[in-house]
Coordinates of C-alpha atoms and ligand atoms in Angstrom, one line a residue:
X1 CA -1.8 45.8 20.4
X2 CA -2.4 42.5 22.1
X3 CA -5.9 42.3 20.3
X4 CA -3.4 43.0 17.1
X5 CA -0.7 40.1 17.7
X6 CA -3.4 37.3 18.9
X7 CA -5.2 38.0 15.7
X8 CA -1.4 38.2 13.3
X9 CA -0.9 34.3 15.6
X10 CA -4.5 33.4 14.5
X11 CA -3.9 34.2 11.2
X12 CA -0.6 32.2 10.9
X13 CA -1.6 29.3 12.2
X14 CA -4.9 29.1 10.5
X15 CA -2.9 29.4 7.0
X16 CA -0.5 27.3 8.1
X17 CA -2.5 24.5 8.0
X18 CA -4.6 25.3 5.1
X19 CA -1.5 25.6 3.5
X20 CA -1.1 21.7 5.1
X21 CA -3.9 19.9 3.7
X22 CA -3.7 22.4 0.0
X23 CA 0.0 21.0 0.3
X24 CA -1.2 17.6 1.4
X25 CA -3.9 17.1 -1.3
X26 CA -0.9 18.3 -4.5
X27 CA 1.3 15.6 -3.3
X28 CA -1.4 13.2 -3.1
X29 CA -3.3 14.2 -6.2
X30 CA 0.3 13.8 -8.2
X31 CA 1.1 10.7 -7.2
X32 CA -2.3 8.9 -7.9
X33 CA -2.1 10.0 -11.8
X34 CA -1.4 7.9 -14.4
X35 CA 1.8 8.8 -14.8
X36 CA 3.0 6.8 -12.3
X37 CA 0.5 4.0 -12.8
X38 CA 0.0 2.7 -9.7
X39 CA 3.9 3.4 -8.5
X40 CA 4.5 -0.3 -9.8
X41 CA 6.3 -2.6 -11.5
X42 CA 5.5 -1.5 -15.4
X43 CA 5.3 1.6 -17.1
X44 CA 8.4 2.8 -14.7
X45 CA 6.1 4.3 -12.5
X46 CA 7.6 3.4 -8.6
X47 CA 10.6 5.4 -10.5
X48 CA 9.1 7.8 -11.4
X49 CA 7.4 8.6 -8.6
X50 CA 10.6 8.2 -6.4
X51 CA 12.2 11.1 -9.2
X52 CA 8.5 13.2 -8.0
X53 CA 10.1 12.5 -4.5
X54 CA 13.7 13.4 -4.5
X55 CA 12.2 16.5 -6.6
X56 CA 9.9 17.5 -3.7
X57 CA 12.9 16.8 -1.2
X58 CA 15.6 18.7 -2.9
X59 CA 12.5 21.6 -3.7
X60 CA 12.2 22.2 0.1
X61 CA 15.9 21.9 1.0
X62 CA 16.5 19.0 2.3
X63 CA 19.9 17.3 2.5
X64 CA 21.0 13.8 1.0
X65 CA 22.6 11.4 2.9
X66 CA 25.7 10.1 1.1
X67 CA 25.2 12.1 -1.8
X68 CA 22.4 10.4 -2.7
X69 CA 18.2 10.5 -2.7
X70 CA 18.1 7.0 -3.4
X71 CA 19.0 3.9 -1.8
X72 CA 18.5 0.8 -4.6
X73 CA 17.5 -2.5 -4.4
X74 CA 16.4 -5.4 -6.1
X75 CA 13.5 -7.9 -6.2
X76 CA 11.1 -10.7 -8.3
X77 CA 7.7 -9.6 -8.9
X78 CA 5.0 -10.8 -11.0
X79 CA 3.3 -8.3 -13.3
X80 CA 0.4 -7.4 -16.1
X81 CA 2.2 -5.0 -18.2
X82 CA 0.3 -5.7 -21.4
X83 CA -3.0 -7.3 -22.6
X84 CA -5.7 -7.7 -19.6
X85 CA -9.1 -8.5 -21.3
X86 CA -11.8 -11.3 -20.4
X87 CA -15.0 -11.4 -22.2
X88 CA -18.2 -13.6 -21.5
X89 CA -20.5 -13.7 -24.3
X90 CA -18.4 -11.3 -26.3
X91 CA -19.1 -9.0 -23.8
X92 CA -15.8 -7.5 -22.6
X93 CA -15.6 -7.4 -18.4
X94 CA -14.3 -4.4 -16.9
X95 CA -11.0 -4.8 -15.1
X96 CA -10.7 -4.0 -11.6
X97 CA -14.5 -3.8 -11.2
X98 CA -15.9 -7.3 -13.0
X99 CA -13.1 -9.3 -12.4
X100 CA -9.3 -9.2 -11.3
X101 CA -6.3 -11.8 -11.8
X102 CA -4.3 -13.0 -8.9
X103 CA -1.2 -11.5 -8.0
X104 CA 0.5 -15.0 -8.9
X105 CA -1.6 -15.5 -11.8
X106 CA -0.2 -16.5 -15.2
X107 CA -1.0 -15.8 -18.8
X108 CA -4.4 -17.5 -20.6
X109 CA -4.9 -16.3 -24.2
X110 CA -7.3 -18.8 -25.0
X111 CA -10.9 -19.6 -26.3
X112 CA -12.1 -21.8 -22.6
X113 CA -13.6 -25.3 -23.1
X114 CA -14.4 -25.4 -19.6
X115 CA -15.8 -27.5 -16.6
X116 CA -17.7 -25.6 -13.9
X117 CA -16.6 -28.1 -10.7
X118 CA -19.2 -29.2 -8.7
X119 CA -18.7 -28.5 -4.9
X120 CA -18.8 -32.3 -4.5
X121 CA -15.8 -32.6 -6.9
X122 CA -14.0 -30.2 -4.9
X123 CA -13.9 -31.2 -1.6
X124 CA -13.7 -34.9 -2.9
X125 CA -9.5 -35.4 -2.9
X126 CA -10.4 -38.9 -5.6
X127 CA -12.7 -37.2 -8.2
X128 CA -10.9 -34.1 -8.0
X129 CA -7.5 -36.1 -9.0
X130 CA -9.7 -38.1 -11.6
X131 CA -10.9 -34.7 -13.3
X132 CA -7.0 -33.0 -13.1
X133 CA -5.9 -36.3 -15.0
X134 CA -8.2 -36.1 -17.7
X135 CA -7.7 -32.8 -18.6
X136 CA -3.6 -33.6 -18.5
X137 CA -3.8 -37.1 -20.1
X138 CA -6.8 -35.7 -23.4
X139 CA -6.0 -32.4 -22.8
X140 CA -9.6 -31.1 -23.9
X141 CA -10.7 -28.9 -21.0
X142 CA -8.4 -26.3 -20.9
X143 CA -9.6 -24.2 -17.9
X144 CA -11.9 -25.0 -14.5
X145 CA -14.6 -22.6 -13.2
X146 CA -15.1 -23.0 -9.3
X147 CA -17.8 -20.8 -7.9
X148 CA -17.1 -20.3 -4.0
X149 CA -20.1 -17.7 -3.6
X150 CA -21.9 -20.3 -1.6
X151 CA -18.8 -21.4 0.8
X152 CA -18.1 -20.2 3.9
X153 CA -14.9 -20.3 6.9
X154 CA -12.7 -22.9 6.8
X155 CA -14.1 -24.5 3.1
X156 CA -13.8 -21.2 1.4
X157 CA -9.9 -21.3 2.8
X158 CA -9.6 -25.0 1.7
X159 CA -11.1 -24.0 -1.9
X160 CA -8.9 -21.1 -2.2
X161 CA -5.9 -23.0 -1.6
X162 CA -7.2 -25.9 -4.3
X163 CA -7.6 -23.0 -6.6
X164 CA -3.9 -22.1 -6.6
X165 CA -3.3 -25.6 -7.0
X166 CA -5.5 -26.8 -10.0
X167 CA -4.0 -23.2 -11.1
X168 CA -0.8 -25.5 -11.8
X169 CA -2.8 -27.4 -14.0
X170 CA -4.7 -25.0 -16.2
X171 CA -6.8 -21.6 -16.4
X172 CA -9.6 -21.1 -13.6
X173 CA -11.6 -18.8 -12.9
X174 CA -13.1 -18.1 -9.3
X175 CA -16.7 -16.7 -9.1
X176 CA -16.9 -14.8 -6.1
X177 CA -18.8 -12.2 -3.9
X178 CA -15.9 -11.2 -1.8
X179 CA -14.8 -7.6 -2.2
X180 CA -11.4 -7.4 -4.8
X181 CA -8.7 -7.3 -3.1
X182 CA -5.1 -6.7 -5.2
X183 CA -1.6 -6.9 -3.9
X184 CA 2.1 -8.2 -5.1
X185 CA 3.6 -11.4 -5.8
X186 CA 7.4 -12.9 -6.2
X187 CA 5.9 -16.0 -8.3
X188 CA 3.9 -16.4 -11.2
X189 CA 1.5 -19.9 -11.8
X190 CA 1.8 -21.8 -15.0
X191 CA -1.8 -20.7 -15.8
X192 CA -4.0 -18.2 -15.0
X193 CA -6.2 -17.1 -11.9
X194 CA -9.2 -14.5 -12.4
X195 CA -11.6 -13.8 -9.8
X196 CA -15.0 -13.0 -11.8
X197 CA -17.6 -11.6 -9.3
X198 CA -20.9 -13.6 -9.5
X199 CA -24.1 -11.9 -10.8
X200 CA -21.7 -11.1 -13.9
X201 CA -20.7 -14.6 -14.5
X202 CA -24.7 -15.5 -14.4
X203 CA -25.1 -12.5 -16.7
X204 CA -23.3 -13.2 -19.2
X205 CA -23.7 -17.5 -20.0
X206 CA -20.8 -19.6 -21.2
X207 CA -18.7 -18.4 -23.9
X208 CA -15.6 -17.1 -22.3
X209 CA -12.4 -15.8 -23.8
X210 CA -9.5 -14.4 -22.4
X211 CA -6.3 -12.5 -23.2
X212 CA -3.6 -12.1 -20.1
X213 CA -0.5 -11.9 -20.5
X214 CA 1.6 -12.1 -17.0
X215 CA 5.4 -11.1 -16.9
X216 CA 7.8 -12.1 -13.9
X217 CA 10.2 -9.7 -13.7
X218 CA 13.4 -11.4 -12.0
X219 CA 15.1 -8.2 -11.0
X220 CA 13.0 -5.2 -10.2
X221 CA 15.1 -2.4 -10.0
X222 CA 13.7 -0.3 -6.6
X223 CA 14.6 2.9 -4.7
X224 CA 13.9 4.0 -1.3
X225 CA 14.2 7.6 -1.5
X226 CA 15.9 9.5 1.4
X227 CA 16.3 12.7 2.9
X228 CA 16.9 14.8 5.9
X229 CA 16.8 17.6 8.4
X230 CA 19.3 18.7 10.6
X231 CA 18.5 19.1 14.4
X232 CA 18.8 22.6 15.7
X233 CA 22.0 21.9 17.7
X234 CA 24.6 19.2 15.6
X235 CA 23.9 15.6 17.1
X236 CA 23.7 12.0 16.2
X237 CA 20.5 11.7 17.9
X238 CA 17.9 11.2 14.8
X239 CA 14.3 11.1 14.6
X240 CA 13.1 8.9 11.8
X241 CA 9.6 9.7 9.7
X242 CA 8.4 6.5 7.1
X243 CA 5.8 6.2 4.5
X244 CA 6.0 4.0 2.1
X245 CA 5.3 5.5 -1.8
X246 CA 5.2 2.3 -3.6
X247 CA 1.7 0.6 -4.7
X248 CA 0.4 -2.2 -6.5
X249 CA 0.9 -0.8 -10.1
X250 CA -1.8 -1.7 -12.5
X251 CA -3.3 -4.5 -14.0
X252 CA -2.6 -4.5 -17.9
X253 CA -2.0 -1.7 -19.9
X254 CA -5.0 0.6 -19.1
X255 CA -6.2 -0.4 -15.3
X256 CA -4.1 0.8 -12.3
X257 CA -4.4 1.0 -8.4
X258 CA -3.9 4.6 -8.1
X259 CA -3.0 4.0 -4.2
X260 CA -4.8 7.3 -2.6
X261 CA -5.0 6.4 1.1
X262 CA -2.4 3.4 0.5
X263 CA 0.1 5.3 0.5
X264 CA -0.3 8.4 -1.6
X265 CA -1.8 10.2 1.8
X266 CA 0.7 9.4 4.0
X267 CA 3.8 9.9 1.5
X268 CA 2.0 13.3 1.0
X269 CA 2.2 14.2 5.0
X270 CA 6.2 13.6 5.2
X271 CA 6.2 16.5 2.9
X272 CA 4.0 18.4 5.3
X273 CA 5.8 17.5 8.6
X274 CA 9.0 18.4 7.0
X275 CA 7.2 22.2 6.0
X276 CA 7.1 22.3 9.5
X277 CA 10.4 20.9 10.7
X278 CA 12.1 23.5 8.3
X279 CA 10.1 26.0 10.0
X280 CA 11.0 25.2 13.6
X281 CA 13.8 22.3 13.9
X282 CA 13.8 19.6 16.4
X283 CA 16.2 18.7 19.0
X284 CA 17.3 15.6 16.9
X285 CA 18.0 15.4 13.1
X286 CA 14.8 14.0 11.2
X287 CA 15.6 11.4 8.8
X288 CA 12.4 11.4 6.1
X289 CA 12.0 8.0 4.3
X290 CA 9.7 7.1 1.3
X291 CA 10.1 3.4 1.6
X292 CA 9.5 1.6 -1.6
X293 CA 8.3 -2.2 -1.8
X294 CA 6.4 -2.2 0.8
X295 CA 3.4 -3.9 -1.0
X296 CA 6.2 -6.8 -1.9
X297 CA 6.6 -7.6 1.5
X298 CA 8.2 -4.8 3.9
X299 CA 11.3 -4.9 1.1
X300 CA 12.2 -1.1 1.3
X301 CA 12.0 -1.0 5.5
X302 CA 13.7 -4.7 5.4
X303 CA 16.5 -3.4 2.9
X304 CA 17.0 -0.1 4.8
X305 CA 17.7 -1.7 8.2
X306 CA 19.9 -4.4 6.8
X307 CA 22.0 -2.0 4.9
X308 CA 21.5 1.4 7.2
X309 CA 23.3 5.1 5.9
X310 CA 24.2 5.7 9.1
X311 CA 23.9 4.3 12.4
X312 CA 20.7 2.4 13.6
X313 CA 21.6 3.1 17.3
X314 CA 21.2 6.9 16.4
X315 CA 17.4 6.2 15.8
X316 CA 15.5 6.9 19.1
X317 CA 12.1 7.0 16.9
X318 CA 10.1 5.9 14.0
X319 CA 7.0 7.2 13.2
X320 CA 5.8 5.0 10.3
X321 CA 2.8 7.1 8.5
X322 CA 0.4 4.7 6.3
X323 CA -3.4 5.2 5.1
X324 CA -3.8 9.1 6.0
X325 CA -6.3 10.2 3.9
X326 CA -9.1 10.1 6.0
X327 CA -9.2 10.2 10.3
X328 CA -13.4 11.0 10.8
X329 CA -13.4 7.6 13.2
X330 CA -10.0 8.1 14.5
X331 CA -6.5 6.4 14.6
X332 CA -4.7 3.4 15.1
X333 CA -1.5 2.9 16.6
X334 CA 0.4 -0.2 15.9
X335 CA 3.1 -1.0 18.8
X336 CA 1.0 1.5 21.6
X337 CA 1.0 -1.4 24.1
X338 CA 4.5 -2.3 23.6
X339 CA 5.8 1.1 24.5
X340 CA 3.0 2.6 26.6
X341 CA 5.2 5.7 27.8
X342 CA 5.7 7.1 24.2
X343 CA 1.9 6.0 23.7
X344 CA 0.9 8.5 26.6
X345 CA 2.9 11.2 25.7
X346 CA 1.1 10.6 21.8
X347 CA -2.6 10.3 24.0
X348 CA -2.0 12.9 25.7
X349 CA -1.2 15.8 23.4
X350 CA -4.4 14.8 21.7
X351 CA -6.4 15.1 25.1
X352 CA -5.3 18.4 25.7
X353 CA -5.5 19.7 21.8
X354 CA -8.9 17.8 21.2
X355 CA -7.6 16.9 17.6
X356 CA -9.1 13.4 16.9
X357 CA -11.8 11.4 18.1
X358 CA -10.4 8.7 19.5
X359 CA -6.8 7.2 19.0
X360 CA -7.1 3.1 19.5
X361 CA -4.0 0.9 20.6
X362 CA -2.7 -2.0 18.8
X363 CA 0.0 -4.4 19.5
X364 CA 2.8 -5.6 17.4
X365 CA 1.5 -6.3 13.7
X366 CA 4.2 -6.9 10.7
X367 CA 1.3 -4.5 8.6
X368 CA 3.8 -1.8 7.7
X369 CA 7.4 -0.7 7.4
X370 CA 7.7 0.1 11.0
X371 CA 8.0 -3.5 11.7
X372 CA 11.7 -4.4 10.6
X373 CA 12.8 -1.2 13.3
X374 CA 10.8 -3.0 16.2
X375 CA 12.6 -6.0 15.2
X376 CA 16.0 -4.2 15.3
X377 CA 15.0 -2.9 18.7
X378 CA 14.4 0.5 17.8
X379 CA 11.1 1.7 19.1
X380 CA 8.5 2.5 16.3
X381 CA 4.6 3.5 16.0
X382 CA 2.4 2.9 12.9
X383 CA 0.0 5.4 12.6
X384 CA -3.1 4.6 9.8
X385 CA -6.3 6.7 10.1
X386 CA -9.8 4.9 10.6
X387 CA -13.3 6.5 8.5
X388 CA -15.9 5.3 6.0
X389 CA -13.4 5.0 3.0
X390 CA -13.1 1.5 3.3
X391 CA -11.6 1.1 -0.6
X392 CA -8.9 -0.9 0.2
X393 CA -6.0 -2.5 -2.7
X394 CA -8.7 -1.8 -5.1
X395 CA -8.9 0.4 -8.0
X396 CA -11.7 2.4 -5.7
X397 CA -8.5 3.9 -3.8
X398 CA -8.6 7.2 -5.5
X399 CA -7.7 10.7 -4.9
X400 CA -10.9 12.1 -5.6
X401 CA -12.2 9.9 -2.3
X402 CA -10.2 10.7 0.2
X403 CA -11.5 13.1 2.6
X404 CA -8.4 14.7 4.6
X405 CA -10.9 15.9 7.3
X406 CA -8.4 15.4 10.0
X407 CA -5.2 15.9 8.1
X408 CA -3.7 19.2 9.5
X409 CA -5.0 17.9 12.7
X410 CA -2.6 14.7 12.2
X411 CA 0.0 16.9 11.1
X412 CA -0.3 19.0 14.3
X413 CA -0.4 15.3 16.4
X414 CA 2.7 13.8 14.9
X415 CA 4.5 17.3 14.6
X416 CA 4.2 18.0 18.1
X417 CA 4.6 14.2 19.4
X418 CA 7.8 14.1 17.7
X419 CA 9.0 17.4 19.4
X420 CA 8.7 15.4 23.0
X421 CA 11.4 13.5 22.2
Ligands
LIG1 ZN1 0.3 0.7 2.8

């Protein structure tokens, strides 16, 4: 009999969790399609990835709080919703992976008549001014090529800031070795900014065309999307579990970051945790967040705690879940040295269930949505998972690369962390 019931225990848990990850790796999978293009700015696709959300909320049985999934908001953000092409030598480069624009960059449909600048030009304030005048006063160059593959430090941050500003003047283009790296912007230059990589700009020569069109949008319409659990016995006392869904959208109108480990993975786990909430309920009430805006600038997380549903002083926790998708190296936790108790009750359950390698500490970082709680004095943790996927705001962030070696073992980690409290 015994032999019977650890075996029937064995069993449970062991499909429990592959139930987990299966469940995990749906959610995920969904919201890195095309259909939600990025869960940005065009194409509607953070809304409808916050309708997949309230969908998956409702689906499990989860309660709104003031009759409502959604908590809107507004903002200015800078977009590509339409033509994206740059070709060198008629040769058509391959958004995303040749080149990308800036997050602030602005429109260029335009044959270029270009100057490549010299690095004495650049870093000399006089000829620099000479060559801007020329091109405003005869207005014959119409764009400025500035290759920073050879710069280092502190002149690679000077010429990146003299790149937004000659960006004022007219198109330039940046060759570069740097890894692309994507994210959101509130303003929009007068001109264009693309960052070419460099073998492809040697490649190709010196006839260059390109067709961007850019589109600030003054009032993004944006939804945090909001659910939650009731504790076993009615309280106030409430638990709160973040991940932010939003991403950065795409660039044009076939390109998009599908957003796999940022945040796809870790919007995936709230789904997960709340499987096993439902199953067993906490002491507290578990408020589930999927923060949008987040890539904006914290706007979701800022919005929510300016404008709470309920109480902030309720909160006793927030366990902010970002980057999940892979956890061979490890964790990070944002905030462990500012509340070392919590951290140690976190460490500990680890140590004693052996779940992942090692779990590092970090101190206060304004990286992720926990950020506006610690702020409001509410304590907070941002976990993010550590491993050889290094893609990164990049259209490399896929599904199809992240791993989810440790995710039940997270799920088991956070669900059992938050069950000290
Ligand atoms: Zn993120």
């Amino acid at each position: 009999m015994l032999k019977f019931v650890f075996i029937s225990i064995f069993c449970l848990t062991f499909n429990s969790s592959f139930s987990q990850v299966e469940e995990g790796r749906r959610i995920t999978k969904e919201l890195c399609s095309e259909k939600y293009f990025g869960r940005g700015y065009i194409k509607s696709g953070d809304s409808l990835a916050a309708e997949f959300l309230a969908s998956e909320f409702e689906k499990r049985g989860l309660k709104k709080i003031k009759k409502s999934w959604f908590q809107e908001f507004n903002f200015t953000v800078n977009t590509f919703p339409a033509n994206m092409e740059v070709k060198f030598n008629d040769k058509f480069l391959i958004t995303g992976k040749d080149y990308i624009v800036d997050p602030s960059s602005g429109s260029s449909n335009m044959n270029w008549n270009y100057k490549l600048l010299t690095n004495s030009e650049l870093f000399d304030e006089k000829k620099l001014f000479e060559i801007v005048a020329e091109i405003q006063l005869k207005k014959i160059i119409n764009g400025l090529i500035v290759d920073t593959r050879l710069l280092k430090g502190d002149s690679l941050k000077k010429v990146k800031s003299i790149q937004f500003q000659l960006a004022q003047i007219c198109a330039v283009i940046s060759v570069t070795d740097e890894k692309f790296t994507f994210s959101v912007s509130d303003e929009q230059f007068p001109f264009a900014l693309i960052y070419v990589k460099g073998e492809k700009f040697l490649e190709n020569g010196n006839k260059i065309q390109t067709n961007i069109d850019a589109k600030l949008i003054k009032n993004h319409h944006s939804r945090n999307v909001i659910a939650y659990l009731p504790a076993k016995k009615r309280t106030k006392k409430t638990l709160l579990l973040a991940a932010h869904y939003d991403h950065l959208g795409g660039m044009g109108d076939n390109t998009y970051f599908p957003g796999g480990n940022d945040n796809a993975s870790g919007t995936s786990m709230l789904f997960a945790l709340a499987d096993e909430f439902k199953k067993n309920p906490l002491k507290y009430n578990v408020v589930f967040i999927a923060f949008a805006g987040e890539e904006a600038g914290l706007l979701g997380s800022k919005h929510f705690v300016e404008n709470p549903l309920f109480k902030l002083k309720h909160i006793k926790f927030v366990q902010n879940l970002d980057i999940m998708g892979s956890g061979e190296e490890g964790i990070t936790v944002v905030n462990a040295t500012i509340f070392p108790d919590i951290f140690e009750k976190l460490n500990s359950i680890n140590e004693r269930e052996k779940l992942l390698s090692q779990i590092k500490k970090r101190g206060k970082a304004a990286n992720s949505d926990h950020y506006w709680f610690t702020e409001y004095g509410i304590p907070a943790f941002f976990i993010y998972t550590m491993g050889p996927n290094k893609n990164y705001h990049d259209v490399f962030d896929t599904y199809e690369d992240l791993s989810f070696n440790e995710y039940n073992d997270l799920v088991k980690l956070i669900g059992e962390f938050l069950r000290t409290f």
